[in-house]
CSV table of C-alpha atoms in Angstrom, one decimal:
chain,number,residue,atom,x,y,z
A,8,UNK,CA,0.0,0.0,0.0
A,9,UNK,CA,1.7,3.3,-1.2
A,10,UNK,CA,1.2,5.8,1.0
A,11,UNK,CA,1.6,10.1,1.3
A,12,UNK,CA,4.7,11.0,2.8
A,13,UNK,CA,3.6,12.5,6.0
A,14,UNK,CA,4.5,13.7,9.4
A,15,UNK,CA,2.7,13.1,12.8
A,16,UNK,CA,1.8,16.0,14.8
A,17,UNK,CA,1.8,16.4,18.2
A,18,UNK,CA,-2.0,16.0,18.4
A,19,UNK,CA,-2.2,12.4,16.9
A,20,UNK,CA,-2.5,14.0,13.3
A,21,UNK,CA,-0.2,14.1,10.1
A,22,UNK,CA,0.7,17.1,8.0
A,23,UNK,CA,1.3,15.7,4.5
A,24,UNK,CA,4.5,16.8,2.9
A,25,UNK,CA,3.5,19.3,-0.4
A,26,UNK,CA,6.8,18.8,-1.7
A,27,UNK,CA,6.6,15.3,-2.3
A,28,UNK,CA,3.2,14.8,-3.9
A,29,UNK,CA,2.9,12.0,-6.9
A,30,UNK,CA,3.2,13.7,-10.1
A,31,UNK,CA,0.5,12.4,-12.0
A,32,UNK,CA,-3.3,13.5,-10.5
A,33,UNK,CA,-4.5,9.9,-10.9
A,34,UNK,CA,-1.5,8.6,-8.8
A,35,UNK,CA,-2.4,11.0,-6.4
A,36,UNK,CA,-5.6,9.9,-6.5
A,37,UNK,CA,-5.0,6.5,-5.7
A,38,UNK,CA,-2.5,6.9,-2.7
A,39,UNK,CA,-4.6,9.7,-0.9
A,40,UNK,CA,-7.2,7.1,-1.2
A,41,UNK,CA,-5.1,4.0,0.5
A,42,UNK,CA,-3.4,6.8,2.4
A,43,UNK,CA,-6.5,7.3,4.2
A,44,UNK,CA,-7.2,3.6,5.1
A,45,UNK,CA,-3.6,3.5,6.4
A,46,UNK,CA,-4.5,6.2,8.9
A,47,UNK,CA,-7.8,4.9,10.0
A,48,UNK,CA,-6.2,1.9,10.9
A,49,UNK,CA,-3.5,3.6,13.0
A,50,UNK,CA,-5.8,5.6,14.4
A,51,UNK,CA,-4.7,8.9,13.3
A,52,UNK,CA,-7.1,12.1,13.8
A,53,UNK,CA,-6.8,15.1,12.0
A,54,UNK,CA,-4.8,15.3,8.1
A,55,UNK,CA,-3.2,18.2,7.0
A,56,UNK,CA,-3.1,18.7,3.5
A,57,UNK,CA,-1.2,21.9,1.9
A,58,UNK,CA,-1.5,22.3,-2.2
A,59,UNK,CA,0.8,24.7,-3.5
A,60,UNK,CA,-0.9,27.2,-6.0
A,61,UNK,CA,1.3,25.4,-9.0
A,62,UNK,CA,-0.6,21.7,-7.9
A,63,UNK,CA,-4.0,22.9,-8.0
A,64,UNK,CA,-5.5,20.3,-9.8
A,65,UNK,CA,-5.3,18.2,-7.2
A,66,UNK,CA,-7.9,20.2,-5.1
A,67,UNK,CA,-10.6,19.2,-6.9
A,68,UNK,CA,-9.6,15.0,-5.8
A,69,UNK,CA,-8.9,15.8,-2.5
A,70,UNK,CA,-12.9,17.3,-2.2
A,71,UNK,CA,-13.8,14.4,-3.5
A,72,UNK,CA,-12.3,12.3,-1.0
A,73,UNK,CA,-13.9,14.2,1.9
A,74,UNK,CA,-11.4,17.0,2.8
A,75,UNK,CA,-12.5,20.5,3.0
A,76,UNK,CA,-11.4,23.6,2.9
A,77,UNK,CA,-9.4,25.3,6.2
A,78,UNK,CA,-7.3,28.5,4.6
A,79,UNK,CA,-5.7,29.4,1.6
A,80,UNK,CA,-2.6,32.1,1.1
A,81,UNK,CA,-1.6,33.7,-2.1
A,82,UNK,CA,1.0,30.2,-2.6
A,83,UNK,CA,-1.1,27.4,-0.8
A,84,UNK,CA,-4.5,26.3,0.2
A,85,UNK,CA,-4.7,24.4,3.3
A,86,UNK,CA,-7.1,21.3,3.4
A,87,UNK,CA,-8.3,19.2,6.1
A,88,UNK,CA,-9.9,15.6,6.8
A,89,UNK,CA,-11.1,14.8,10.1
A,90,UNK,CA,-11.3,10.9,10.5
A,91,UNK,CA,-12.5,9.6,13.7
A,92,UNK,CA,-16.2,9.7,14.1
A,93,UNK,CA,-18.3,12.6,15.8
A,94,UNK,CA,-17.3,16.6,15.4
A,95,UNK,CA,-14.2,17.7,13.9
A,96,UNK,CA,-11.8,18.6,16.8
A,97,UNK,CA,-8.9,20.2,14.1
A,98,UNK,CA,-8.6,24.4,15.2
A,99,UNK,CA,-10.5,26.8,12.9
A,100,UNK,CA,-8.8,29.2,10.2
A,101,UNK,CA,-7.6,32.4,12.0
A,102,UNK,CA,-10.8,34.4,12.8
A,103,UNK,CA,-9.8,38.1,12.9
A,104,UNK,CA,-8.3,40.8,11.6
A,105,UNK,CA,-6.3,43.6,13.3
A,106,UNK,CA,-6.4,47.3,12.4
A,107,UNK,CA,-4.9,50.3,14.3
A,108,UNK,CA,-5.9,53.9,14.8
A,109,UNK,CA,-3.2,56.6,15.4
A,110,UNK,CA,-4.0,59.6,17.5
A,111,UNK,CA,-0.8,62.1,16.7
A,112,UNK,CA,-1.5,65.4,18.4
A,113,UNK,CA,1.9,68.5,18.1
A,114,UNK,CA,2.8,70.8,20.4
A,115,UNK,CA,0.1,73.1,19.0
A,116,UNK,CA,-2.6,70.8,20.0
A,117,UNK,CA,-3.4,69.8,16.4
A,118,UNK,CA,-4.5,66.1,15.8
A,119,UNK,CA,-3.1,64.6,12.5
A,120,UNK,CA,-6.4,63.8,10.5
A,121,UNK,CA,-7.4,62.1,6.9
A,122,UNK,CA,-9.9,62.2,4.5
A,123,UNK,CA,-10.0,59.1,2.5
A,124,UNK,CA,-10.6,58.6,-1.0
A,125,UNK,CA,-13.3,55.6,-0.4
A,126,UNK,CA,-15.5,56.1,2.2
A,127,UNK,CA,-19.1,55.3,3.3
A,128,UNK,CA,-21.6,57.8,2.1
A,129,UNK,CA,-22.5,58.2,5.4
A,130,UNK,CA,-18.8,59.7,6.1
A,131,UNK,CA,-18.4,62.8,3.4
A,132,UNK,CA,-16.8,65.3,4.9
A,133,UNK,CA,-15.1,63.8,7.8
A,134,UNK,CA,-12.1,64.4,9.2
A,135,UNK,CA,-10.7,61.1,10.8
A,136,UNK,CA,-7.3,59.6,12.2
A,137,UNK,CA,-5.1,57.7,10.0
A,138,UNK,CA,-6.1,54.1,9.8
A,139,UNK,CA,-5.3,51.1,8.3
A,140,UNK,CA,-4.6,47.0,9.3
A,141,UNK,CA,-1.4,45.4,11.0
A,142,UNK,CA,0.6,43.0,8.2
A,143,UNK,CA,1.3,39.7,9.1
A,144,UNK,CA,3.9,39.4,11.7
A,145,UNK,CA,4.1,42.8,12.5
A,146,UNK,CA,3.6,44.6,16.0
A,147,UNK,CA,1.1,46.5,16.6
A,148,UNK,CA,3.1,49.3,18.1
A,149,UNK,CA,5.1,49.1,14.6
A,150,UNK,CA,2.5,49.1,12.6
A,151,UNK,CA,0.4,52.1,13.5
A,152,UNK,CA,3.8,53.6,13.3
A,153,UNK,CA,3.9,52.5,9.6
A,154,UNK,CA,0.8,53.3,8.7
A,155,UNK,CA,0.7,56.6,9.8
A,156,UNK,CA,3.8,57.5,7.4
A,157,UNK,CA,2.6,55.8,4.7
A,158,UNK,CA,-1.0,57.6,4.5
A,159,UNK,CA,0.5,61.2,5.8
A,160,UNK,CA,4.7,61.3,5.6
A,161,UNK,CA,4.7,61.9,8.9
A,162,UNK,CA,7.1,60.1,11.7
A,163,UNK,CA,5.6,59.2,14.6
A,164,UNK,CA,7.0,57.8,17.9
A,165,UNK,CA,4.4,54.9,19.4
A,166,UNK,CA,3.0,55.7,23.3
A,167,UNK,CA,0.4,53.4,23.7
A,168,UNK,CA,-2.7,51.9,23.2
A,169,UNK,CA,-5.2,54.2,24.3
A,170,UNK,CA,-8.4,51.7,23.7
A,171,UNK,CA,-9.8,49.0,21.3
A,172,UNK,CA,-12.7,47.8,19.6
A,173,UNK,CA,-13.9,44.5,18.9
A,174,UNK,CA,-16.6,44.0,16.4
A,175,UNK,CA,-18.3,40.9,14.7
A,176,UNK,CA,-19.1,39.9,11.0
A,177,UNK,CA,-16.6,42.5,9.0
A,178,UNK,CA,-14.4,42.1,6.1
A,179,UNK,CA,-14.9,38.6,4.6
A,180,UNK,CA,-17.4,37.9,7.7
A,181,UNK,CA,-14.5,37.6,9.8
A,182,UNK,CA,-14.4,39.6,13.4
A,183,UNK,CA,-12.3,42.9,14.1
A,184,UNK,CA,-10.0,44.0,16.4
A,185,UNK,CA,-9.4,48.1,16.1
A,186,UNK,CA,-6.7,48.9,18.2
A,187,UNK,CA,-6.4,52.9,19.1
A,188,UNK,CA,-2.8,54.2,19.5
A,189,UNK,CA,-1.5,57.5,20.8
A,190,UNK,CA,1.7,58.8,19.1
A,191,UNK,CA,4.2,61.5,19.2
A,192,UNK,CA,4.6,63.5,16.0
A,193,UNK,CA,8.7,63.7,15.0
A,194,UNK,CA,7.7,65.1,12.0
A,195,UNK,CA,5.6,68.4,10.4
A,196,UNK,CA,5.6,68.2,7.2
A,197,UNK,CA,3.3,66.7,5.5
A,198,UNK,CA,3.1,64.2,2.0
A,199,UNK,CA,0.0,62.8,1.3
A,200,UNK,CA,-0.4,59.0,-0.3
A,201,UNK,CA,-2.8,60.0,-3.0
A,202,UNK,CA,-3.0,56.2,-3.9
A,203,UNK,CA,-5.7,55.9,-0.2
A,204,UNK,CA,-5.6,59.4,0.8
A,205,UNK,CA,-7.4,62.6,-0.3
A,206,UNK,CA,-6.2,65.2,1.8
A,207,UNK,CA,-4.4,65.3,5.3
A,208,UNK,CA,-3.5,68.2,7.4
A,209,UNK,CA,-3.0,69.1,11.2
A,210,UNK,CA,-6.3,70.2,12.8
A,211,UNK,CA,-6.8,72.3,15.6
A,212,UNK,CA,-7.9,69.7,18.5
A,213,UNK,CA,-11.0,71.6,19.2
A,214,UNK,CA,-12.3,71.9,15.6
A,215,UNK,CA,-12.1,68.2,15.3
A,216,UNK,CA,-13.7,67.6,18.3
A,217,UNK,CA,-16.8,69.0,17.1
A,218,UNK,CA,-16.9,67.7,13.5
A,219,UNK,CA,-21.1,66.8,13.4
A,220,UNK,CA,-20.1,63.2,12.5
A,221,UNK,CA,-17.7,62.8,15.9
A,222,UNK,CA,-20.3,64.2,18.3
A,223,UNK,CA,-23.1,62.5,16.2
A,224,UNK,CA,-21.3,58.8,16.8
A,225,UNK,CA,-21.4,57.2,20.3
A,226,UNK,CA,-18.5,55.3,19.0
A,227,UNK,CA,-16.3,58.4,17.5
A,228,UNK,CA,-17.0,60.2,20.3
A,229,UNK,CA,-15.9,58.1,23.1
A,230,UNK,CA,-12.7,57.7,21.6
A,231,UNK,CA,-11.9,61.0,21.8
A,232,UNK,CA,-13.4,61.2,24.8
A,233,UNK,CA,-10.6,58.9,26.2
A,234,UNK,CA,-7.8,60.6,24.0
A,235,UNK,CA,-8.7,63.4,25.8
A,236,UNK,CA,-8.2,62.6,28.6
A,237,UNK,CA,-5.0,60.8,28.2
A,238,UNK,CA,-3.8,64.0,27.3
A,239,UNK,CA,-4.7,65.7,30.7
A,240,UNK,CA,-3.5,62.6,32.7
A,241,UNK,CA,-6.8,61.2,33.9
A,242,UNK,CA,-6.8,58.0,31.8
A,243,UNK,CA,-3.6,55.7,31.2
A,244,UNK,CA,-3.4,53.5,28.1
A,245,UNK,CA,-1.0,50.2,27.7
A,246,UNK,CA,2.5,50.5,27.2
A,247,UNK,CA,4.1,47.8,25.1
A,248,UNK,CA,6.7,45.8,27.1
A,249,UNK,CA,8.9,43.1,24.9
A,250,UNK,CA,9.2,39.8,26.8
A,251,UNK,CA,10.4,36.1,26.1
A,252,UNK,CA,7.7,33.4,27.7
A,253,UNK,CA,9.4,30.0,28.3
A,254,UNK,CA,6.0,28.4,27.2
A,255,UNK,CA,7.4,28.8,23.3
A,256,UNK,CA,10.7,30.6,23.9
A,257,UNK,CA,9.6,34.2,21.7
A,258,UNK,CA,9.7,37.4,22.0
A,259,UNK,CA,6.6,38.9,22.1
A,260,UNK,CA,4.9,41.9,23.1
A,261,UNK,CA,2.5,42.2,26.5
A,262,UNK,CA,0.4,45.1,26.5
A,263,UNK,CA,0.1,46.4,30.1
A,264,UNK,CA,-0.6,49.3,32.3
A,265,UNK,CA,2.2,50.0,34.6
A,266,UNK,CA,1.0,51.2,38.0
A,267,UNK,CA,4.7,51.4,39.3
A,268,UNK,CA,5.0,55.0,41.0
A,269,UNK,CA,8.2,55.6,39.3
A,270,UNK,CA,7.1,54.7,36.2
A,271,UNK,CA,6.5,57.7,33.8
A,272,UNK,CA,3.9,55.4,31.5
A,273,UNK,CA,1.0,58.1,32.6
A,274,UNK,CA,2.5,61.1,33.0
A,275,UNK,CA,1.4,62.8,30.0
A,276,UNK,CA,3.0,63.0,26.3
């Protein structure tokens, strides 16, 4: 009995390997057929099955043998087959995505504000932060950071995250997680992305405050609200803190409030 070269997982699975795939789709065929017996029979769970973009006429065989769609990227599509009986216990495709906010106020107490080119109609004519989603593997400290030049030229210095949002059934039906930063501007001058952007300039805080479209939004408004008061030290956001965890050995990032008394996290910007 020929069958897929594979690996176990640590979870009593296999992860197929996509570089060694039979050549010929009715050889594959075959052997993800008797493949499939061979793990029944040793009692294997879950089967991972990743098709590179260049072998994708073997999706439509693997469908037919019961496996189903978990992910695809712009090189691969992930498949899975669940064998023991009862619900399928393999983890769901990644179920959010993450977008950031930057609230960058100057020394004159201007906020750094957008208009898009493609908005809602229900938006014409206002004035918002820069905006825009965190790329794979990147912070989100880093990203707001990168954002924030790319839309408006201007260099920014991240502070913290002042609040978030989490929302259901967005982009792609997929939930939302809108983190809003506070930043320090290290730059004036402004050069607008006219691929996203339509116009950015520095607003007086006040004036953009009182846009009809903030005060009209529960949601607008409140973040502002909270800005606000960051600004006059009655509110403390969540500093980003780089630590390794000896669960996986990475570095990562752990959002926190510090409430040390020598710590300067709320002290103002």
């Amino acid at each position: 009995m020929r069958v897929l070269d594979a690996i176990d997982d640590e979870y009593g699975g296999v992860i197929v390997d996509p570089q060694r795939l039979p050549v010929n789709p009715s050889s594959f065929a075959m052997v993800l057929h008797s493949s499939l017996s061979h793990w029944k029979m040793q009692g294997k769970k879950g089967v991972w099955l990743k098709l590179p973009v260049e072998r994708s006429e073997l999706v439509p065989i693997a469908v037919k043998e019961g496996f189903q769609y978990h992910h695809a990227e712009r090189g691969y599509v992930m498949l899975t087959y669940w064998i023991p009986e009862g619900p399928c216990m393999l983890p769901s495709n990644a179920s959010h995505h993450v977008g950031v906010g930057g609230f960058v106020i100057n020394d004159k107490n201007e906020v750094l504000v957008v208009q898009e080119k493609h908005y809602a109609p229900a938006l014409v004519g206002l004035w918002k932060i820069p905006t825009g989603f965190i790329l794979e593997a990147e912070e989100i400290s880093t990203g707001v950071v990168r954002e924030i030049k790319e839309e408006t030229g201007i260099d920014t210095e991240f502070v913290e995250v002042i609040a978030f949002r989490h929302a259901h059934n967005v982009a792609f039906e997929k939930s939302d997680l809108f983190f809003v930063c506070m930043l320090r501007p290290l730059s004036t001058q402004i050069a607008v992305d006219d691929i996203e952007i339509q116009a950015a300039k520095w607003m007086p805080l006040d004036e953009f405050v009182e846009q009809p479209l903030i005060q009209g939004d529960c949601m607008f408004k409140k973040i502002i609200d909270i800005c606000i008061a960051r600004l006059g030290k009655r509110y403390c956001g969540l500093s980003a803190q780089q630590l390794v965890s000896k669960f996986d050995g990475k570095l990562s990032s752990l959002y926190y409030n510090v409430t040390e008394a020598q710590d300067l996290n709320c002290q103002g910007l």
